[in-house]
Amino acid sequence: MPYIPHSQAELEEMLATVGVKTLDDLFADISPDMRPKSFNLPEGMDEGAACAFFEDLAARNRTAMASFLGAGYYDHNVPKAVDALAGQSAFYTAYTPYQAECSQGTLQAIFEFQTAIARLMDLDFANASVYDGGSALFEASTMCVRQTKRSRVVVDEAVNPVWRSMLATYTANQPIEIVTVPQKNGTSDVDALKAAVDGQTACVIVQNPNFFGVVSDFTELFAHAKSQKALSVISVYPVMQAVLKTPGEMGADVAVGEGQSLGLPLSFGGPYLGLMACRKSFVRQMPGRLVGRTVDTQGRTGYVLTLQAREQHIRRAKATSNICSNQSLCALRALIYLSLVGPQGLRKVAERGMALARYASQMLLALPGVTLLNDRPFGNEFAVCLPKAAAPLVDALIERYGVVAGYPVGRHYQGMDNVLLVACTEKNTREQIDRLVESLGGLL
Amino acid sequence: MKTIYEESVPGRATLGIVLKDDPAQPGCADMLPAQMLRGAAPRLPECAEIDVVRHFTGLAELNYSVDANFYPLGSCTMKYNPKCTEAVSQLPGFARLHPMLAQLKAGEKACQGALQVLCDTERFLCEITGMKGFTLQPMAGANGEFTGVSLIAAYHQAKGRSRRVMLIPDSAHGTNPASAAMAGFTAVTVESKDGMVDPEALKAAVAEHGDNLAGLMMTCPNTLGLMETRLKEIVQIIHSVDALLYYDGANMNAIMGKMRVGDVGFDVVHLNLHKTFATPHGGGGPGSGPVGVCEKLLPFLPAPRVERRADGSYGFMIDSGKSIGRIGPFYGSFGVILKACAYIVRLGAEGIKRASEYAVLNANYMRRKLEDVLQVPFDRICMHEFVASAPEGMRALDIAKGLLELGYHAPTIYFPLLVHECLMPEPTETESKQTLDAFCDAVRKVVEDGRKDPEALAQAPRNLPVTRLDETAAARHMILTEDMA
């Protein structure tokens, strides 16, 4: 049997030690009427056949298309060193670092990750990560509800709709009221957000760049929130954070984000990486694992999981969250990625995407009937209005030209069927953009 | 070891790894208004590629791992992670696929291989558990628990009633009450008797909470490693008031091919792919916690759901309109699901059943070998793990640390809370008799040496990168980043 090392002689000796005759005797507590009604799994395969089976399935996915699909998840180059280093089995086959003495590698890496994320966000500290950008948004919301003892959460409709729908699911049975403030042509309606944030508000949640790619400065909104003793939460795209005004500079209390763009493959939806940083005063309300630096009995520096009294295995029903895992290996990848590219490299990645997005927008605007959704500054992603419905055009471009033009936002925003969201990263080229524009032009 | 920030040298850039320098490239100041830019660059490490490679190679050397050491960690199922499943998960045809591509009509056709993996995995998990449908969305075990109890809430709400009480045995994992609370339930503890859920206590709880009882969350075999012998009665009592039974799949590795939780009456189950289905733990994640349900809970499963259509193609089902919504951003931790799928395909029906048989054999063998060294409270066949107390006068913590010194990861300690100075070993099926024998000898040595020289044991481990760490100081000083130092 694969992965079971016992020889027949060993099996017999071990059964004798236990005092039973057959393996099935070990299951005598499961009476005959409780045995499986069926167990129709396929027969096992040898390694070669199993790998061939999955290689064949992989070949049925078309990944070689020129793609401008982003919408919160971006196809960036991943340095080979990320795979090589995070692929060391001493990292990926290790357990959660509860036994600190034999887990210093994982623990120090998480400490370094916490530092990198805190510095990227310009806030005091970060946790060891949560599942993804959407669960980070939820964890931030409940943290603010606990901290303020208020129950209303104001959310900008220009926050990623996938994450907002997760927030709705997670809060469905909690005494939390979600108030969604409509966006205007893909821009955040700051006046309406300010009007919605009052003395009952736990926090206001915005995103930068927002779902439509628009870059904003929320300093004024966050100052207003502060005047109402409400907290400010901002979700960011970590690559763009190399250049954009930071959550700290805007006066945010909590920053969250989807960390996939930092060295993680798109991998059809996960595993991803939830980033979460905040001000020091919230440390005891922070969900998830935290690693702290300390000393051993000989005074040497070492790292441990700390402030565990917040967590479910101690606090049970009163814990800050039920979260038990972090996304340790994903966090490690992000840390290695950031270490390899450094501040200048990350800036270059952000700037290249932005420059290509500007080229793409100019070229698209030259097509008849194509306009920008709004005239606000954008990062590496922007929304255009097409003269007809976007979804069928995107389908046609995939089928005829092997180009994924972007994301039609109509399925998430009423009345926006003609709007197409186009993202560029350093992996895109001007030639690809020319192909996109030419093929789209032929369909308009 | 120095941190990566201490290795950093200002101006030492590794441009060119991801992007060739382009003098014609405009800077951000040319593309965005100044007030939207950050004041100073983030203080990330500035290292050459070789600095980074040496740093993270050095950190890896400070870790224990399944590939290097035996990890008899109870409740965690640290089995060997096959290399071929890792290779499958890295196939570019999967790794490069954007999740939103599948939401476009033409894009769905471009993702057929990935959609089939999801569909096949759901079908396999249904067959292994006897459930009628699965969602793969939950991103970890605790996330699966939350999904499961949310489904229970939706079931009662759809019947127009609000039931608030979730019963949880005192032996349960801490995530159970935390997850129940997140879904709006009040967690009520049921005391166990001789390590088992006590049907009499359940009857009393049912009588007390009556119309307010939503369900019972059970781990089976329970966290003492014992099979619940009165399961049928338990199911009957809970179902008698139309409350639902939740199965915490942490211990699924004990029963595959021997009992299907759906057949015996459980209504909701979560599995941990990173335990039972051999996906690596990654130093604390990513995990994956799929949730299976019985027929009557199918309409409430998270959307979107994948199906195989009559023409053999794969795509998304039409929303039932009753779904609890979205638990993960897309279809689950696909990369993890793919490894579990490959594991099941590789092993097949016989291999999966054998995994449980040998896991239980190994645990019982180890129990017998250690029963004269440790105090084993339950003298009966255990399932895939067992609990023991440290010998009189010794602490479980010291034994754990003594084992680290001898090159073994410690068993789980101080869980479940019911057992005094508890040690909980779970050997898994992938370990050989020689490994188990050597480990048992090590436990014996730690206990014998500890009796002779308790002082020395209290200092263990002395041969690892660090000795015991000051956790109180860590909590007091709260140095969580380089900048808080």
Coordinates of C-alpha atoms in Angstrom, one line a residue, chain A:
Chain A
M1 CA 0.0 0.0 0.0
P2 CA 1.3 3.5 -0.8
Y3 CA 2.8 5.3 2.1
I4 CA 2.3 2.5 4.6
P5 CA 5.6 0.9 5.5
H6 CA 4.6 -2.2 7.4
S7 CA 5.8 -5.6 6.2
Q8 CA 3.5 -8.6 6.7
A9 CA 5.7 -9.9 9.5
E10 CA 5.6 -6.6 11.3
L11 CA 1.8 -6.4 10.9
E12 CA 1.4 -9.8 12.6
E13 CA 3.8 -8.9 15.4
M14 CA 2.0 -5.6 16.0
L15 CA -1.5 -7.2 16.0
A16 CA -0.2 -9.7 18.5
T17 CA 1.2 -7.0 20.8
V18 CA -2.2 -5.2 20.7
G19 CA -4.0 -8.5 21.3
V20 CA -6.2 -8.8 18.2
K21 CA -6.2 -11.1 15.3
T22 CA -7.1 -8.9 12.3
L23 CA -7.0 -5.2 11.5
D24 CA -10.8 -5.1 11.5
D25 CA -10.9 -6.4 15.1
L26 CA -9.6 -2.9 16.0
F27 CA -13.0 -1.5 14.9
A28 CA -15.2 -3.8 17.1
D29 CA -16.8 -0.7 18.6
I30 CA -18.4 0.0 15.3
S31 CA -21.2 -2.5 15.1
P32 CA -22.1 -4.3 11.8
D33 CA -25.2 -2.1 11.3
M34 CA -23.1 1.0 11.5
R35 CA -20.7 -0.1 8.7
P36 CA -20.6 1.8 5.4
K37 CA -23.6 1.3 3.1
S38 CA -21.1 1.8 0.2
F39 CA -17.5 2.8 -0.4
N40 CA -17.4 3.2 -4.1
L41 CA -14.2 5.1 -4.6
P42 CA -12.2 4.3 -7.8
E43 CA -9.3 1.9 -7.6
G44 CA -6.0 3.4 -6.7
M45 CA -3.4 4.4 -9.3
D46 CA 0.3 4.2 -9.3
E47 CA 2.2 7.4 -9.1
G48 CA 2.8 7.7 -12.9
A49 CA -0.8 7.1 -13.8
A50 CA -2.0 9.5 -11.1
C51 CA 0.3 12.3 -12.3
A52 CA -0.7 11.7 -15.9
F53 CA -4.4 11.9 -14.9
F54 CA -3.8 15.4 -13.4
E55 CA -1.5 16.5 -16.2
D56 CA -4.3 15.7 -18.6
L57 CA -6.8 17.7 -16.5
A58 CA -4.3 20.6 -16.2
A59 CA -4.1 20.6 -20.0
R60 CA -7.8 21.2 -20.3
N61 CA -7.3 24.6 -18.6
R62 CA -6.4 27.4 -21.0
T63 CA -3.7 29.5 -19.2
A64 CA -1.8 30.8 -22.1
M65 CA -4.3 33.6 -23.0
A66 CA -3.3 37.3 -22.8
S67 CA -5.3 38.3 -19.8
F68 CA -6.4 41.6 -18.3
L69 CA -8.4 40.1 -15.6
G70 CA -7.7 41.5 -12.1
A71 CA -10.6 42.5 -9.8
G72 CA -8.6 42.0 -6.7
Y73 CA -6.4 39.1 -7.8
Y74 CA -3.4 39.8 -10.0
D75 CA -1.0 37.8 -12.1
H76 CA 2.4 39.0 -11.2
N77 CA 5.8 37.5 -11.8
V78 CA 6.9 35.2 -9.0
P79 CA 10.7 34.9 -8.6
K80 CA 11.9 31.3 -8.8
A81 CA 13.6 31.8 -5.5
V82 CA 10.2 32.1 -3.8
D83 CA 9.2 28.6 -5.0
A84 CA 12.6 27.2 -4.2
L85 CA 12.8 28.6 -0.6
A86 CA 9.2 28.2 0.4
G87 CA 9.3 24.7 -1.2
Q88 CA 11.8 23.5 1.4
S89 CA 10.1 20.7 3.2
A90 CA 11.4 22.0 6.6
F91 CA 8.9 24.8 6.1
Y92 CA 6.0 23.2 4.3
T93 CA 5.9 19.9 6.3
A94 CA 6.2 21.6 9.7
Y95 CA 3.3 22.0 12.1
T96 CA 2.0 25.1 13.8
P97 CA 4.9 26.4 15.9
Y98 CA 3.5 25.6 19.4
Q99 CA 6.7 24.0 20.4
A100 CA 8.8 27.1 20.0
E101 CA 12.3 25.5 20.6
C102 CA 12.0 23.4 17.4
S103 CA 10.0 26.0 15.3
Q104 CA 12.3 29.0 15.4
G105 CA 12.5 29.0 11.6
T106 CA 8.7 29.4 11.1
L107 CA 8.4 31.8 14.1
Q108 CA 11.2 34.1 13.0
A109 CA 9.8 34.2 9.5
I110 CA 6.3 35.1 10.8
F111 CA 7.9 37.9 13.0
E112 CA 9.7 39.2 9.9
F113 CA 6.4 39.0 7.9
Q114 CA 4.6 40.9 10.6
T115 CA 7.3 43.6 10.4
A116 CA 7.1 43.8 6.6
I117 CA 3.3 44.2 6.6
A118 CA 3.3 46.7 9.4
R119 CA 5.9 48.8 7.4
L120 CA 4.0 48.4 4.1
M121 CA 0.8 49.7 5.8
D122 CA 2.6 52.2 8.0
L123 CA 0.8 50.9 11.1
D124 CA 2.2 49.6 14.4
F125 CA 1.9 45.9 14.0
A126 CA 0.4 43.1 11.9
N127 CA -0.8 39.6 12.8
A128 CA 0.5 36.3 11.4
S129 CA -2.2 36.5 8.6
V130 CA -5.8 35.4 8.2
Y131 CA -7.4 33.3 5.4
D132 CA -7.8 35.9 2.7
G133 CA -8.8 39.5 1.9
G134 CA -12.5 38.8 2.5
S135 CA -12.1 37.2 5.9
A136 CA -9.7 40.0 6.8
L137 CA -12.4 42.5 6.1
F138 CA -14.8 40.5 8.4
E139 CA -12.2 40.1 11.2
A140 CA -11.5 43.8 11.0
S141 CA -15.2 44.6 11.3
T142 CA -15.8 42.5 14.4
M143 CA -12.6 43.8 15.9
C144 CA -13.9 47.3 15.6
V145 CA -17.3 46.3 16.9
R146 CA -15.6 44.8 20.0
Q147 CA -13.4 47.8 20.4
T148 CA -16.1 50.5 20.1
K149 CA -19.0 48.4 21.5
R150 CA -21.1 49.8 18.6
S151 CA -22.8 47.6 16.1
R152 CA -23.0 49.5 12.8
V153 CA -20.5 49.0 10.1
V154 CA -20.5 51.4 7.1
V155 CA -19.1 50.0 3.9
D156 CA -18.3 51.7 0.7
E157 CA -20.0 49.9 -2.3
A158 CA -16.7 50.4 -4.2
V159 CA -15.1 47.8 -1.9
N160 CA -14.6 44.4 -3.7
P161 CA -18.1 42.9 -4.0
V162 CA -16.7 39.4 -3.4
W163 CA -15.4 40.5 0.0
R164 CA -18.5 42.4 0.8
S165 CA -20.6 39.3 0.1
M166 CA -18.3 37.3 2.5
L167 CA -18.8 40.0 5.1
A168 CA -22.6 39.6 4.7
T169 CA -22.4 35.8 5.2
Y170 CA -20.1 36.0 8.2
T171 CA -22.2 38.6 10.0
A172 CA -25.6 37.2 9.2
N173 CA -26.2 35.8 12.7
Q174 CA -24.4 38.5 14.6
P175 CA -25.8 41.6 16.0
I176 CA -24.0 43.7 13.4
E177 CA -25.7 46.1 11.0
I178 CA -24.0 46.6 7.6
V179 CA -24.8 49.9 5.9
T180 CA -23.6 50.0 2.3
V181 CA -23.0 53.4 0.8
P182 CA -23.6 53.4 -3.0
Q183 CA -20.6 54.3 -5.2
K184 CA -20.9 56.9 -7.9
N185 CA -19.6 55.9 -11.4
G186 CA -17.0 53.7 -9.8
T187 CA -15.8 56.4 -7.3
S188 CA -16.3 56.3 -3.6
D189 CA -18.9 58.8 -2.5
V190 CA -17.0 60.4 0.3
D191 CA -19.7 62.9 1.2
A192 CA -22.3 60.1 1.5
L193 CA -19.8 58.0 3.5
K194 CA -19.2 61.0 5.9
A195 CA -22.9 61.4 6.3
A196 CA -23.4 57.7 7.1
V197 CA -20.7 57.7 9.8
D198 CA -22.1 59.0 13.1
G199 CA -22.0 58.4 16.8
Q200 CA -23.5 54.9 16.3
T201 CA -20.9 53.7 13.8
A202 CA -18.3 51.1 14.8
C203 CA -16.2 51.6 11.7
V204 CA -16.1 52.7 8.1
I205 CA -14.6 50.4 5.5
V206 CA -13.1 51.7 2.2
Q207 CA -10.7 50.2 -0.3
N208 CA -7.7 51.8 -2.1
P209 CA -7.5 51.5 -5.1
N210 CA -11.2 50.7 -5.0
F211 CA -12.8 47.8 -6.9
F212 CA -12.9 50.0 -10.0
G213 CA -9.2 50.8 -9.8
V214 CA -9.7 54.4 -8.5
V215 CA -7.0 55.8 -6.2
S216 CA -8.2 58.1 -3.4
D217 CA -7.0 59.8 -0.3
F218 CA -9.3 59.1 2.5
T219 CA -7.6 61.3 5.1
E220 CA -10.7 63.6 5.4
L221 CA -13.1 60.7 5.8
F222 CA -11.0 59.1 8.5
A223 CA -10.7 62.4 10.4
H224 CA -14.5 62.6 10.3
A225 CA -14.8 59.1 11.6
K226 CA -12.4 59.9 14.4
S227 CA -14.5 62.9 15.4
Q228 CA -17.4 60.5 15.8
K229 CA -15.2 58.0 17.8
A230 CA -15.7 55.5 14.9
L231 CA -12.8 53.5 13.6
S232 CA -11.4 53.5 10.0
V233 CA -10.6 50.4 8.1
I234 CA -8.9 50.4 4.7
S235 CA -8.4 47.5 2.4
V236 CA -5.3 47.8 0.1
Y237 CA -3.6 46.1 -2.8
P238 CA -0.2 45.5 -1.3
V239 CA 1.8 45.9 -4.5
M240 CA 0.3 49.4 -5.1
Q241 CA 1.1 50.1 -1.5
A242 CA 4.7 50.6 -2.6
V243 CA 3.8 54.0 -4.0
L244 CA 0.3 54.9 -2.6
K245 CA -0.3 57.0 0.5
T246 CA -0.3 54.6 3.4
P247 CA -3.2 53.7 5.7
G248 CA -1.1 55.2 8.5
E249 CA -0.6 58.5 6.7
M250 CA -4.4 58.7 6.1
G251 CA -5.1 58.1 9.7
A252 CA -6.6 54.6 9.4
D253 CA -6.9 52.4 12.5
V254 CA -6.9 49.1 10.7
A255 CA -5.5 48.1 7.3
V256 CA -6.4 44.8 5.6
G257 CA -5.8 43.3 2.2
E258 CA -5.5 40.3 -0.1
G259 CA -1.9 39.3 -0.1
Q260 CA -2.0 37.1 -3.2
S261 CA -0.2 39.6 -5.4
L262 CA 2.9 39.1 -3.1
G263 CA 4.4 36.0 -4.7
L264 CA 1.4 33.7 -4.6
P265 CA 0.0 32.0 -7.7
L266 CA -3.6 32.7 -8.7
S267 CA -4.3 29.0 -8.3
F268 CA -7.9 29.2 -9.3
G269 CA -9.0 30.9 -6.0
G270 CA -6.6 29.9 -3.3
P271 CA -4.9 29.4 -1.0
Y272 CA -4.6 33.1 -0.5
L273 CA -3.4 35.4 2.2
G274 CA -5.3 37.8 4.4
L275 CA -3.3 40.8 5.6
M276 CA -4.2 42.6 8.8
A277 CA -2.3 45.5 10.5
C278 CA -3.5 48.0 13.1
R279 CA -2.6 50.4 15.8
K280 CA -0.9 49.2 19.0
S281 CA -3.9 50.0 21.2
F282 CA -6.0 47.2 19.6
V283 CA -3.5 44.5 20.2
R284 CA -5.7 42.6 22.6
Q285 CA -8.6 42.7 20.2
M286 CA -6.6 41.4 17.3
P287 CA -7.7 38.0 15.9
G288 CA -5.4 35.3 14.9
R289 CA -1.9 34.3 15.7
L290 CA 0.8 36.8 16.8
V291 CA 4.5 36.1 17.1
G292 CA 6.5 38.0 19.7
R293 CA 10.3 38.3 20.3
T294 CA 11.6 37.2 23.7
V295 CA 14.6 35.5 25.2
D296 CA 15.5 32.0 26.3
T297 CA 16.8 30.8 29.6
Q298 CA 20.3 31.8 28.5
G299 CA 19.3 35.2 27.3
R300 CA 19.4 34.4 23.6
T301 CA 16.8 36.0 21.3
G302 CA 14.0 33.7 20.3
Y303 CA 10.4 33.9 19.1
V304 CA 7.1 32.5 20.5
L305 CA 3.4 32.6 19.7
T306 CA 2.2 35.3 22.1
L307 CA -1.0 36.8 23.7
Q308 CA -2.7 33.4 23.2
A309 CA -5.2 34.4 25.9
R310 CA -7.2 36.0 23.0
E311 CA -7.5 32.7 21.2
Q312 CA -10.1 30.0 20.9
H313 CA -8.2 27.2 22.6
I314 CA -8.1 29.3 25.8
R315 CA -11.1 31.5 25.6
R316 CA -13.4 29.1 23.7
A317 CA -16.8 30.8 23.0
K318 CA -15.4 34.2 24.2
A319 CA -12.4 34.2 21.9
T320 CA -11.6 37.2 19.6
S321 CA -12.2 34.8 16.7
N322 CA -12.6 31.1 16.0
I323 CA -9.5 31.3 13.7
C324 CA -7.0 28.6 14.5
S325 CA -4.8 28.4 11.3
N326 CA -3.0 31.3 9.8
Q327 CA -1.8 31.0 6.2
S328 CA 1.7 30.5 7.4
L329 CA 3.2 29.1 4.1
C330 CA 1.5 31.9 2.1
A331 CA 2.8 34.5 4.5
L332 CA 6.3 33.0 4.1
R333 CA 6.0 33.3 0.3
A334 CA 5.0 37.0 0.7
L335 CA 7.9 37.7 3.0
I336 CA 10.4 36.0 0.6
Y337 CA 8.9 37.9 -2.3
L338 CA 9.2 41.3 -0.5
S339 CA 12.7 40.4 0.6
L340 CA 13.7 39.6 -3.0
V341 CA 12.2 42.7 -4.7
G342 CA 12.8 45.1 -1.9
P343 CA 11.3 48.6 -1.8
Q344 CA 12.6 49.6 -5.2
G345 CA 11.6 46.4 -6.9
L346 CA 8.1 46.6 -5.5
R347 CA 7.8 50.2 -6.7
K348 CA 9.0 49.2 -10.2
V349 CA 6.4 46.5 -10.3
A350 CA 3.6 48.9 -9.3
E351 CA 4.8 51.6 -11.8
R352 CA 5.1 49.2 -14.7
G353 CA 1.5 48.1 -14.2
M354 CA 0.4 51.7 -13.9
A355 CA 2.2 52.7 -17.0
L356 CA 0.7 49.8 -19.0
A357 CA -2.7 50.6 -17.7
R358 CA -2.3 54.2 -18.9
Y359 CA -1.3 53.0 -22.4
A360 CA -4.2 50.6 -22.5
S361 CA -6.7 53.3 -21.4
Q362 CA -5.5 55.7 -24.1
M363 CA -5.6 53.0 -26.8
L364 CA -9.1 51.8 -25.7
L365 CA -10.4 55.4 -25.6
A366 CA -9.5 55.8 -29.3
L367 CA -12.1 53.2 -30.1
P368 CA -15.5 54.5 -31.1
G369 CA -18.0 54.8 -28.3
V370 CA -15.5 53.8 -25.6
T371 CA -15.3 56.2 -22.6
L372 CA -13.7 56.1 -19.1
L373 CA -16.2 55.4 -16.3
N374 CA -14.9 58.4 -14.4
D375 CA -12.0 60.8 -14.6
R376 CA -10.4 59.9 -11.3
P377 CA -6.7 58.9 -11.0
F378 CA -6.2 55.1 -11.2
G379 CA -3.5 52.6 -10.4
N380 CA -2.9 49.6 -12.6
E381 CA -6.6 49.0 -13.2
F382 CA -9.4 51.1 -14.7
A383 CA -13.0 50.8 -15.8
V384 CA -14.3 51.7 -19.3
C385 CA -17.8 52.0 -20.6
L386 CA -18.3 50.1 -23.8
P387 CA -21.0 50.9 -26.4
K388 CA -22.6 47.6 -25.7
A389 CA -22.8 44.9 -23.0
A390 CA -19.4 43.9 -21.8
A391 CA -19.9 40.2 -20.9
P392 CA -20.8 39.0 -24.4
L393 CA -17.8 40.9 -25.8
V394 CA -15.5 39.4 -23.3
D395 CA -16.8 35.9 -24.2
A396 CA -16.3 36.6 -27.9
L397 CA -12.7 37.8 -27.4
I398 CA -11.9 34.7 -25.5
E399 CA -13.3 32.4 -28.1
R400 CA -12.1 34.2 -31.2
Y401 CA -8.8 35.7 -30.1
G402 CA -7.7 34.0 -26.9
V403 CA -7.7 37.4 -25.1
V404 CA -9.3 37.9 -21.7
A405 CA -10.3 41.5 -22.0
G406 CA -11.0 42.0 -18.3
Y407 CA -13.9 41.6 -15.9
P408 CA -17.5 42.7 -16.8
V409 CA -18.7 44.3 -13.6
G410 CA -22.4 44.1 -14.4
R411 CA -23.0 40.9 -12.5
H412 CA -22.1 42.8 -9.3
Y413 CA -23.3 46.3 -10.0
Q414 CA -26.8 47.0 -11.4
G415 CA -26.9 49.2 -14.4
M416 CA -23.3 48.6 -15.2
D417 CA -23.6 46.0 -17.9
N418 CA -21.5 48.0 -20.3
V419 CA -18.6 48.5 -17.9
L420 CA -15.4 46.5 -18.3
L421 CA -12.6 46.5 -15.6
V422 CA -9.2 46.2 -17.2
A423 CA -6.0 45.4 -15.2
C424 CA -2.4 45.4 -16.2
T425 CA 0.6 44.0 -14.5
E426 CA 4.3 43.8 -15.5
K427 CA 3.5 40.5 -17.2
N428 CA 1.4 42.2 -19.8
T429 CA 3.0 43.9 -22.8
R430 CA 2.2 46.7 -25.2
E431 CA 1.8 44.0 -27.9
Q432 CA -0.9 42.3 -25.9
I433 CA -2.6 45.6 -25.4
D434 CA -2.5 46.4 -29.1
R435 CA -4.0 42.9 -29.7
L436 CA -6.8 43.6 -27.2
V437 CA -7.6 46.9 -28.7
E438 CA -7.5 45.7 -32.3
S439 CA -9.7 42.7 -31.6
L440 CA -12.2 44.6 -29.4
G441 CA -12.4 47.3 -32.1
G442 CA -13.4 44.7 -34.6
L443 CA -16.5 43.8 -32.5
L444 CA -17.8 47.2 -31.7

